[in-house]
Tab-separated table of C-alpha atoms in Angstrom:
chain	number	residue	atom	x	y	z
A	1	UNK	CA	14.467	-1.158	39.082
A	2	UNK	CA	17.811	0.037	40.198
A	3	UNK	CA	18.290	3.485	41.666
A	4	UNK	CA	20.307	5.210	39.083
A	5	UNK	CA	20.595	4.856	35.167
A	6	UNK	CA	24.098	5.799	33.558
A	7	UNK	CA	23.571	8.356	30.726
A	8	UNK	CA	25.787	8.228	27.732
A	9	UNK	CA	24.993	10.911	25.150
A	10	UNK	CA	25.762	10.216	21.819
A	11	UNK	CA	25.798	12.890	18.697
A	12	UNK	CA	25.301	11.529	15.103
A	13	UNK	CA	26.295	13.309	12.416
A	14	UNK	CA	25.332	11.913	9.091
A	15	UNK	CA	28.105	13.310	7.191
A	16	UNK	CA	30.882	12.029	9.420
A	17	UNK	CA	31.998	8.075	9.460
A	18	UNK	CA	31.576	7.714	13.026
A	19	UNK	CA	30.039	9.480	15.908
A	20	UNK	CA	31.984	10.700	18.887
A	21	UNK	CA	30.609	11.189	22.361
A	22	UNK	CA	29.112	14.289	24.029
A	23	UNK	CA	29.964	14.481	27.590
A	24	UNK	CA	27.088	15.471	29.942
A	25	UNK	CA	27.166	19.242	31.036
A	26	UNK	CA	27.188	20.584	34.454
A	27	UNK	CA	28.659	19.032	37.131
A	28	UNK	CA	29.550	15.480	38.624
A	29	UNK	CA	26.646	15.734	41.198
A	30	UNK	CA	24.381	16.807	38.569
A	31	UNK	CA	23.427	13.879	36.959
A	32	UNK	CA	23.846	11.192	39.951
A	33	UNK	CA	20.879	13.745	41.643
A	34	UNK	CA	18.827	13.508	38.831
A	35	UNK	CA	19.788	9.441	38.258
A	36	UNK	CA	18.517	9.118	41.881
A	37	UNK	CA	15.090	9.931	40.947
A	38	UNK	CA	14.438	7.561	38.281
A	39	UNK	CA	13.151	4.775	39.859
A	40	UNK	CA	10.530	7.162	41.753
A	41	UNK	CA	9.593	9.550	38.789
A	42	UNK	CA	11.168	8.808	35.606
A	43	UNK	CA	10.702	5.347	35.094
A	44	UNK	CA	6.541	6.689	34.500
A	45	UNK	CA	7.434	9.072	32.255
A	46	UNK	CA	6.506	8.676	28.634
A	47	UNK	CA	9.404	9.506	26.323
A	48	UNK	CA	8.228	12.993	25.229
A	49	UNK	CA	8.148	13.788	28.875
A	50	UNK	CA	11.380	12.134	29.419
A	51	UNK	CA	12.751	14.058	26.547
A	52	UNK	CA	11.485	17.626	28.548
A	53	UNK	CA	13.928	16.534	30.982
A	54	UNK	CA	16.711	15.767	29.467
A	55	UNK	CA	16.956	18.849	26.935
A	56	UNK	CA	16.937	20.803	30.766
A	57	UNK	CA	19.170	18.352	32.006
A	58	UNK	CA	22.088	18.086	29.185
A	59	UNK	CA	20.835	21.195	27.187
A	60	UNK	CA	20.193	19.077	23.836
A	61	UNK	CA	16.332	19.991	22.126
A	62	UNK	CA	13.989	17.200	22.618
A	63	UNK	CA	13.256	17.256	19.205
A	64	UNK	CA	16.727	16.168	18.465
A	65	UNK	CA	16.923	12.973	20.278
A	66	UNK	CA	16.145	9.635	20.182
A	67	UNK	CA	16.401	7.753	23.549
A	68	UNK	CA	17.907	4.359	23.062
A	69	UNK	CA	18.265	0.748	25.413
A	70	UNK	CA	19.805	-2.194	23.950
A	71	UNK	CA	19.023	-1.588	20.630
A	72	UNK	CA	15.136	-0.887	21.678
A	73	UNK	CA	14.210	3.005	21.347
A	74	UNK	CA	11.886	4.522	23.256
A	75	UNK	CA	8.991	5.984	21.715
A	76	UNK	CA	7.637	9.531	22.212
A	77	UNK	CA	3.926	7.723	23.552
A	78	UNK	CA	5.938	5.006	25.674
A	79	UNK	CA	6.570	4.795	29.264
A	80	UNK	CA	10.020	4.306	30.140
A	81	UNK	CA	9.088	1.413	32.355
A	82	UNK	CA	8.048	-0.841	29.878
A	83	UNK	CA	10.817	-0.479	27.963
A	84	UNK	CA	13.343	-1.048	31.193
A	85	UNK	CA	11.864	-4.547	31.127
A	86	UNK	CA	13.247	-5.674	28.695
A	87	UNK	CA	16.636	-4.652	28.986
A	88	UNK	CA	19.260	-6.073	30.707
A	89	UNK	CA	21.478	-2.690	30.283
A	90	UNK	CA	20.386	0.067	32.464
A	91	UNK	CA	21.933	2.745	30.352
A	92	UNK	CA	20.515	5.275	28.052
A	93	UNK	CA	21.856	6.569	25.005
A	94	UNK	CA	20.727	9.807	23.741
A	95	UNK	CA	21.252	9.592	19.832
A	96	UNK	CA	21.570	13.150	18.364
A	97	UNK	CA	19.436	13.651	15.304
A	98	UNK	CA	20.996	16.690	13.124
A	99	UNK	CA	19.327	20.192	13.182
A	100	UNK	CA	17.581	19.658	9.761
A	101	UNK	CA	16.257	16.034	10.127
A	102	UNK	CA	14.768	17.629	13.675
A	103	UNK	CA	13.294	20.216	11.810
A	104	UNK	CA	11.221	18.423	9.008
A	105	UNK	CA	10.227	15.547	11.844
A	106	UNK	CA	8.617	18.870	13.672
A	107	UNK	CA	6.818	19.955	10.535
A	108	UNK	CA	5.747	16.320	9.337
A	109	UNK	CA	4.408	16.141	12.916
A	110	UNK	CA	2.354	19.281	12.813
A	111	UNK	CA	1.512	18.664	9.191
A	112	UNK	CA	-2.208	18.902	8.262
A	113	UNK	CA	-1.408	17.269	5.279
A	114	UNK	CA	1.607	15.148	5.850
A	115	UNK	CA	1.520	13.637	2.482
A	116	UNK	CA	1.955	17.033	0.519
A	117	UNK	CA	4.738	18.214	2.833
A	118	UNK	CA	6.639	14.703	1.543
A	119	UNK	CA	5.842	15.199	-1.933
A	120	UNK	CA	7.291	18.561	-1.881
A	121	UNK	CA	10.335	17.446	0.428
A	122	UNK	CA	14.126	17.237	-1.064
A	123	UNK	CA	15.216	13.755	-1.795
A	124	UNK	CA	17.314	13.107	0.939
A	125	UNK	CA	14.147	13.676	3.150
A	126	UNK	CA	11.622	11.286	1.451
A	127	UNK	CA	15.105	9.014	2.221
A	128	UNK	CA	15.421	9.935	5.604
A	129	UNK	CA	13.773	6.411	7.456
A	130	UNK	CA	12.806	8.805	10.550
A	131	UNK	CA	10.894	11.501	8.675
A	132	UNK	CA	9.486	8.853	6.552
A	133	UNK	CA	8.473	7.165	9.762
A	134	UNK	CA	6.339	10.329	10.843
A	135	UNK	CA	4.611	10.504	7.682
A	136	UNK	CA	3.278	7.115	7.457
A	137	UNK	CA	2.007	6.916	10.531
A	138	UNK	CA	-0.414	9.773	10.248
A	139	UNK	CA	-0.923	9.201	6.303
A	140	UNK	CA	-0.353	5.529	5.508
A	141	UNK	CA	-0.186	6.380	1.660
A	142	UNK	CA	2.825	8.667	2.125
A	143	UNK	CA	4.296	5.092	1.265
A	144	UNK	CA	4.084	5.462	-2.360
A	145	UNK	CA	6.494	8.971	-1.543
A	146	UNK	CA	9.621	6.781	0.231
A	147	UNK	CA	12.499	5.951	-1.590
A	148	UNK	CA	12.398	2.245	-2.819
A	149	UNK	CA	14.821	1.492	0.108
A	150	UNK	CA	12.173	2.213	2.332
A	151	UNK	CA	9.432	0.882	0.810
A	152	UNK	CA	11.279	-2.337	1.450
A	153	UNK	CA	11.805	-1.694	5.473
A	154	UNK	CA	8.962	-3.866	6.616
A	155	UNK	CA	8.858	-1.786	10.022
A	156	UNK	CA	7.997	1.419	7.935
A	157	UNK	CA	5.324	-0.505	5.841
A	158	UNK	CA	3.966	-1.999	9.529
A	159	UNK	CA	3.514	1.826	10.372
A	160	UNK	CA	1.944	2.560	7.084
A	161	UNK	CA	-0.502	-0.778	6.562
A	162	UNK	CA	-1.716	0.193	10.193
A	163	UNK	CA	-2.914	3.788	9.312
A	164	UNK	CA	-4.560	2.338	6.057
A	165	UNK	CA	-4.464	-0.829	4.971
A	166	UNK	CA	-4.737	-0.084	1.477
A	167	UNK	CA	-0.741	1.180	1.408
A	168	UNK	CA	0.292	-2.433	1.114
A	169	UNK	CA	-0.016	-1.384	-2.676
A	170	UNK	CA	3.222	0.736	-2.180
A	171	UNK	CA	5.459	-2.148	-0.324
A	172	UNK	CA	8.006	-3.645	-2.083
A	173	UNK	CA	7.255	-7.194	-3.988
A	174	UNK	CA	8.963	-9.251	-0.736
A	175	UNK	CA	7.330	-6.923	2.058
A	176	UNK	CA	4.288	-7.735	0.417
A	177	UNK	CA	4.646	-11.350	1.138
A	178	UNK	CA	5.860	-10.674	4.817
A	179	UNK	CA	3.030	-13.025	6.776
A	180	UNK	CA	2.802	-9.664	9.898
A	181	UNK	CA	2.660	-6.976	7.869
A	182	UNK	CA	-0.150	-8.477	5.371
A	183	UNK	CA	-2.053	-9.747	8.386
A	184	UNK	CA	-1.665	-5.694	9.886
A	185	UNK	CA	-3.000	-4.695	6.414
A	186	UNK	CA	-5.566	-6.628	6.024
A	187	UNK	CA	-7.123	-6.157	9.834
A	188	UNK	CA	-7.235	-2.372	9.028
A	189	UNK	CA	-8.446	-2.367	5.591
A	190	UNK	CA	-9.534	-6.139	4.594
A	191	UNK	CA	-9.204	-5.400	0.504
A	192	UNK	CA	-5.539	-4.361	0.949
A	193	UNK	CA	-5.680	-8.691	0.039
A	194	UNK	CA	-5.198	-7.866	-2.926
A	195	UNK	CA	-1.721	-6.695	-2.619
A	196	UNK	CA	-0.532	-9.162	-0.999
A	197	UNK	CA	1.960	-11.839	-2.148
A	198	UNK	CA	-0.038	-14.954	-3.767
A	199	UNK	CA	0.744	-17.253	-1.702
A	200	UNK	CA	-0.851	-15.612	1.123
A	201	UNK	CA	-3.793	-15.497	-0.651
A	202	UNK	CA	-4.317	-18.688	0.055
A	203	UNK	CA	-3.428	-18.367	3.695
A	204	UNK	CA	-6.400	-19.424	5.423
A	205	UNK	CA	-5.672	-17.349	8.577
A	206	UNK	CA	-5.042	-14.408	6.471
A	207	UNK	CA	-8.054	-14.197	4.296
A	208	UNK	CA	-10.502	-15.260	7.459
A	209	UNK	CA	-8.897	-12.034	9.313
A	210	UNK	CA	-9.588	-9.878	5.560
A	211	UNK	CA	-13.111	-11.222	4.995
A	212	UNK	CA	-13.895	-10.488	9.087
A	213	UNK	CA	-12.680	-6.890	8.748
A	214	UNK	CA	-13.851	-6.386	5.261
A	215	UNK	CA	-16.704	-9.266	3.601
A	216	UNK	CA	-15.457	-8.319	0.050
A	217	UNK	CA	-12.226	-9.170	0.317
A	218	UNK	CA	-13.268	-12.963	-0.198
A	219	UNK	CA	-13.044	-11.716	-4.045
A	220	UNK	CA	-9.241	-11.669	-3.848
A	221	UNK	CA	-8.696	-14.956	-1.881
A	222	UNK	CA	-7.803	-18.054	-3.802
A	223	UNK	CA	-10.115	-20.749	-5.374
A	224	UNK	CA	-9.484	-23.163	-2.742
A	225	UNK	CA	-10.550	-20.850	0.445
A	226	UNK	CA	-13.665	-19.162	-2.348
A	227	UNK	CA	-14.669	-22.827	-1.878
A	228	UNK	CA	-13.859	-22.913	1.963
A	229	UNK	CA	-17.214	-22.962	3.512
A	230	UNK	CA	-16.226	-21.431	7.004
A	231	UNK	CA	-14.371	-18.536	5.249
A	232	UNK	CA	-17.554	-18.159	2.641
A	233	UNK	CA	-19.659	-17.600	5.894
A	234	UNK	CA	-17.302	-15.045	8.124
A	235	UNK	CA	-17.627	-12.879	4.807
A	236	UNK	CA	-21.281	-13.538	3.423
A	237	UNK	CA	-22.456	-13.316	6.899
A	238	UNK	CA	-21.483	-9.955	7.015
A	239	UNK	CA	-22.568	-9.077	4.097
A	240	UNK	CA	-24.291	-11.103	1.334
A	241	UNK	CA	-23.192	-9.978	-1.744
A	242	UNK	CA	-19.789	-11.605	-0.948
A	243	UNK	CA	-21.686	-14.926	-1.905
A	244	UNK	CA	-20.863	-13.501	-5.598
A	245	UNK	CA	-17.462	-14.171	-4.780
A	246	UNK	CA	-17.931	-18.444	-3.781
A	247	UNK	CA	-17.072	-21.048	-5.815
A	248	UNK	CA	-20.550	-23.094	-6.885
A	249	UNK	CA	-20.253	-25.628	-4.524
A	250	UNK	CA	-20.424	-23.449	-1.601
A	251	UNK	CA	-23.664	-21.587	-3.098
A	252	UNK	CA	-24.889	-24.451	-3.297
A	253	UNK	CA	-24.379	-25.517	0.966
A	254	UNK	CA	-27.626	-25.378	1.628
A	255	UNK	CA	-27.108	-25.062	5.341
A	256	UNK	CA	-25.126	-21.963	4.610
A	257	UNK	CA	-27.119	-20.209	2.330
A	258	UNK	CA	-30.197	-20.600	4.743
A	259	UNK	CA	-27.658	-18.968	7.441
A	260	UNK	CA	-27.229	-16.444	5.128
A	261	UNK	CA	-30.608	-15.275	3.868
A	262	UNK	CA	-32.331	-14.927	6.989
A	263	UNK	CA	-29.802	-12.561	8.092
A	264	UNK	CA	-29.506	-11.051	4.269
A	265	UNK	CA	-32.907	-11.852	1.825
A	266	UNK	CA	-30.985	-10.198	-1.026
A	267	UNK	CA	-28.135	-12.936	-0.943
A	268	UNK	CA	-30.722	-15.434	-2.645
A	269	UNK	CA	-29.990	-13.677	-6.032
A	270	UNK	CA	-26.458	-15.859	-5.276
A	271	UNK	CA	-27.742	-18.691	-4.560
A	272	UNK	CA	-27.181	-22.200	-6.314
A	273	UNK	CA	-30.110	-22.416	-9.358
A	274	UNK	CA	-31.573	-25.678	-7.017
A	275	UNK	CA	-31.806	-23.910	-3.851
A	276	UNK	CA	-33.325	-20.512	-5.606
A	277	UNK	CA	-36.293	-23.447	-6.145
A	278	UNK	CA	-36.290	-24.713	-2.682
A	279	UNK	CA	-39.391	-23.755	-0.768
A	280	UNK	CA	-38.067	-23.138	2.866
A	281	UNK	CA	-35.220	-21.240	1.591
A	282	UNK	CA	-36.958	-18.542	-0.440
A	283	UNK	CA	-39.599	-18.493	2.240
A	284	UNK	CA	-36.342	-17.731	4.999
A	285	UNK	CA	-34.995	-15.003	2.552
A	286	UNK	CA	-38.439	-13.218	1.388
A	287	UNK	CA	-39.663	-13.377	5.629
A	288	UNK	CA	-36.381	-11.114	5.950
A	289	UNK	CA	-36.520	-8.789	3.084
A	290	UNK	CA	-39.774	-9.269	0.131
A	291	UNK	CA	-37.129	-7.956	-2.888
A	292	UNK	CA	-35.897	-11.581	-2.553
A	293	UNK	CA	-38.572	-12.943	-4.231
A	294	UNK	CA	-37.647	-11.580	-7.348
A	295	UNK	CA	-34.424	-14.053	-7.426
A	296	UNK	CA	-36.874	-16.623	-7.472
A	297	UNK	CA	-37.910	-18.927	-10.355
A	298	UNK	CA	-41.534	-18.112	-12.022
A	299	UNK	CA	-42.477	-21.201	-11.065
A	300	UNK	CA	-42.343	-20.645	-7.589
A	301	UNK	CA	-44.075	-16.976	-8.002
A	302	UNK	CA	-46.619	-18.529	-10.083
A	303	UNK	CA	-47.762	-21.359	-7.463
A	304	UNK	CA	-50.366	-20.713	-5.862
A	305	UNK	CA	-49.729	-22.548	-2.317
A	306	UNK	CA	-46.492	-21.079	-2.422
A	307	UNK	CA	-47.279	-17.519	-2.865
A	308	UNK	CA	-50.275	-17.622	0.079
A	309	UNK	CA	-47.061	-18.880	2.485
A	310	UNK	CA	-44.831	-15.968	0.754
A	311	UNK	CA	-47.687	-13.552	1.441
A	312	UNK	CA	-47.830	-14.579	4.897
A	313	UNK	CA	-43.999	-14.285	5.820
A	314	UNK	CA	-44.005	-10.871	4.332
A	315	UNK	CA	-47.038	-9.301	2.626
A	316	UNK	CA	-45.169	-7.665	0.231
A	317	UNK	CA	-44.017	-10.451	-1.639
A	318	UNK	CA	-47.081	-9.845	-3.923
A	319	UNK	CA	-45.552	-7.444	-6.075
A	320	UNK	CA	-43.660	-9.721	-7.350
A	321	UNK	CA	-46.157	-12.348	-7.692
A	322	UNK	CA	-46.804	-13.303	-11.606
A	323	UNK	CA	-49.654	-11.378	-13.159
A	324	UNK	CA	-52.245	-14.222	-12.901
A	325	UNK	CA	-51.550	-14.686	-8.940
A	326	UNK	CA	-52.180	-10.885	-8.538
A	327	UNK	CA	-55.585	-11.474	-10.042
A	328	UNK	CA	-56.025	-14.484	-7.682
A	329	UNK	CA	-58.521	-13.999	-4.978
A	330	UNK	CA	-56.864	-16.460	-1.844
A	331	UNK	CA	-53.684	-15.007	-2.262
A	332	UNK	CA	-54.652	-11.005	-2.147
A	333	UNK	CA	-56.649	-12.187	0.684
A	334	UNK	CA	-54.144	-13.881	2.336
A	335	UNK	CA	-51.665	-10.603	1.879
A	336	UNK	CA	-53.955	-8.142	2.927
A	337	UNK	CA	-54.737	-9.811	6.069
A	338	UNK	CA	-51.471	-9.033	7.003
A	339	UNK	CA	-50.573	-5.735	5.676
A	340	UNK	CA	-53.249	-3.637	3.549
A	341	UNK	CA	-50.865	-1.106	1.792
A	342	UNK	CA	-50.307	-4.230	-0.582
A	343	UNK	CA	-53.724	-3.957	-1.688
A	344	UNK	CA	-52.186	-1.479	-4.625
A	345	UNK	CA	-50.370	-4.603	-5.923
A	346	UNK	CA	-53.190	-6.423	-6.384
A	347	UNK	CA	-55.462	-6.252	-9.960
A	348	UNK	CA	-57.675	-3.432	-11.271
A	349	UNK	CA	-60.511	-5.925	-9.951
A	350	UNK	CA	-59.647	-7.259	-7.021
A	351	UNK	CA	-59.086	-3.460	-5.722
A	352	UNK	CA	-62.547	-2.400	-6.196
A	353	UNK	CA	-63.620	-6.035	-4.554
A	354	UNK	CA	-66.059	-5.885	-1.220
A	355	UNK	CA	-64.671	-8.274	0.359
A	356	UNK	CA	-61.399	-7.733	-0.426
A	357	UNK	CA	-61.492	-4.261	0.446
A	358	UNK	CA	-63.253	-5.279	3.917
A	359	UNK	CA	-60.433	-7.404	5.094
A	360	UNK	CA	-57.808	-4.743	4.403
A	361	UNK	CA	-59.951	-2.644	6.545
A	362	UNK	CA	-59.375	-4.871	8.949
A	363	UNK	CA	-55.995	-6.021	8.733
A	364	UNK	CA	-54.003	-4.925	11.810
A	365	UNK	CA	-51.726	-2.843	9.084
C-alpha cells in the first residue's frame, strides 16, 4: 500500500442537480498526519470503524457517509484492505447521505421488525435504494414493500434472495430470470424455483443446486430434468417423497430406486408398479423401515417364502402380512425369532400356541 490516501469529501444533496465539495476541516497537517497512518492502522479497519474516524477527523456523523473507491463502496462489515486491492485510485470519497435518509437507515438498522417500520415508511423511503438495502438484508420479504424500481435492481433482490430465498416472488419478471440471483435464491431456500424465470427451470445447474438445498423443489423443475436421473437422486436421496415428483421412467431406474429405499423404505409407495413386485427391492425398503410393506402388491404379502424373508429383514413386516399368512405357523415363527413384540400381530390361535409362545420367549427381543 502507499503511505497516504487523498481524502475528497463529497456532500449529496438529493434536491440539488449536482453536488459540490466539502473541504476537509482543520488544518493542512491534519489530514497528511492522519493519511500517514493508513497503511499501519487503517487499512485493517472495517468500514464502521473507519467511519468512527473520520466523523472525529472531518466532523461529518458516521451514519451519514458512505465511503467510496472507484466506484466500489466500502461496506460497514469490510476491511478497508480488501477493498484497496482492487483499486487502482488511492483516494476516498466520503459521499454525504442527507440527515433524514441517515436517520431511517439508523432505525431500519435497529429495527426488531424491519418489515413493519417499511410498511409504515413515507414513499420516498420505501424508494430510497439505501434504506431499502437495510431492510432486505435483515428481512428478505421487505421486497414485496420497494417501489417497482427497486424490485427490478438485481443487487437489492441479491440482498433479499440471500436472507430468504422465498423473496424471489417479489423480483421483477426479468430479475427473476437473472441466472446469479436465482442460483442465490435457490441455495438459501431451494422452493424459491418456483419463481424463477422458465427457462431456468430447466437449467440443470440450477435445479441440482434447488433440489440439494431443498429435495422438493424437484416439483417445480421441468419435465426434462423430472426425468434426469442424477437430479431425481440429489433430491430423492434426501428425501423420498420427492420421487412423487419423477417422471415414470425414472421410478422405474431400478438402480435408483434401490439407492433410494434403503436409505428411505417409505419411497417404495413411488416406485414404478414392476419394481413395487420385485423381491430384492421391497426386501431393501421393508429391512429399512416395515411401513414399506404396505406399498407392496398382495401378492407379494400373501407369499409365503416371501413373507418368512420379509419377517427376517424386519420382524415387523407381519402386520401387514395378509390375514391367511398371519394365521400361518412358519412365518409367525420365523418373526418371532427375531423380535417377540410381533407376536400381537399374529392370529387369535397362534398367540395362545406352545410353541409359538416358547420361541418368543426366547427370541433375543
Amino acid at each position: 500500500l502507499k503511505p497516504t490516501l487523498n481524502l475528497c469529501v463529497q456532500a449529496l444533496f438529493p434536491s440539488r442537480s449536482s453536488s459540490h465539495v466539502v473541504p476537509v476541516p482543520g488544518s493542512g497537517s491534519l489530514y497528511p498526519r492522519w493519511a500517514s497512518l493508513e497503511c499501519l492502522r487503517c487499512a485493517v479497519m472495517e468500514g464502521d470503524d473507519l467511519k468512527r474516524e473520520l466523523e472525529e477527523l472531518v466532523g461529518i456523523p458516521r451514519t451519514q457517509q458512505r465511503l467510496v473507491m472507484d466506484a466500489l463502496e466500502l461496506q460497514e462489515s469490510e476491511l478497508l484492505v480488501d477493498i484497496l486491492e482492487r483499486c487502482d485510485n488511492l483516494s476516498i470519497t466520503i459521499v454525504v447521505r442527507s440527515p433524514e435518509e441517515a436517520f431511517w437507515l439508523g432505525k431500519m438498522r435497529e429495527a426488531f421488525f424491519p418489515q413493519d417500520l417499511l410498511r409504515n415508511a413515507p414513499l420516498e423511503i420505501r424508494s430510497n435504494r439505501e434504506v431499502v438495502m437495510a431492510a432486505v438484508r435483515r428481512h428478505g420479504h421487505s421486497l414485496k414493500l420497494a417501489c417497482d424500481e427497486l424490485r427490478d435492481d438485481s443487487e437489492i433482490v441479491l440482498l433479499a434472495v440471500q436472507q430468504t430465498g422465498a423473496a424471489l416472488a417479489y423480483a421483477s419478471e426479468d430479475v427473476r430470470a437473472d441466472r446469479g440471483v436465482v442460483l442465490a435464491a435457490v441455495r438459501q431456500q431451494g422452493c424459491a424455483l418456483q419463481y424463477a424465470a422458465k427457462e431456468l427451470c430447466d437449467d440443470r445447474e440450477v435445479v441440482l443446486a434447488a433440489v440439494t438445498c431443498q429435495s422438493q423443489a424437484l416439483r417445480y423443475a421441468s419435465l426434462k430434468l423430472r426425468g434426469d436421473a442424477e437430479v431425481v437422486f440429489a433430491a430423492a436421496i434426501r428425501d423420498g417423497s420427492a420421487l412423487e415428483h419423477a417422471t415414470e421412467e425414472v421410478r422405474s431406474n431400478r438402480d435408483l430406486i434401490l439407492a433410494v429405499v434403503e436409505k428411505h423404505g417409505f419411497a417404495l409407495l413411488y416406485a414404478s408398479s414392476s419394481l413395487k413386485s420385485d423381491w430384492h427391492v421391497v426386501l431393501c425398503a421393508v429391512a429399512q423401515d416395515s411401513t414399506a410393506l404396505k406399498h407392496a402388491p398382495e401378492s407379494l404379502r400373501s407369499n409365503v417364502e416371501f413373507m418368512c424373508l420379509a419377517v427376517s429383514e424386519n420382524a415387523f413386516c407381519l402386520q401387514y402380512a395378509t390375514r391367511d399368512l398371519r394365521s400361518h405357523r412358519d412365518v409367525i415363527l420365523e418373526a418371532v425369532d427375531h423380535h417377540s413384540s410381533v407376536l400381537q400381530y399374529a392370529s387369535p390361535e397362534l398367540r395362545n400356541d406352545h410353541e409359538v409362545l416358547h420361541r418368543a420367549s426366547i427370541s433375543v427381543h
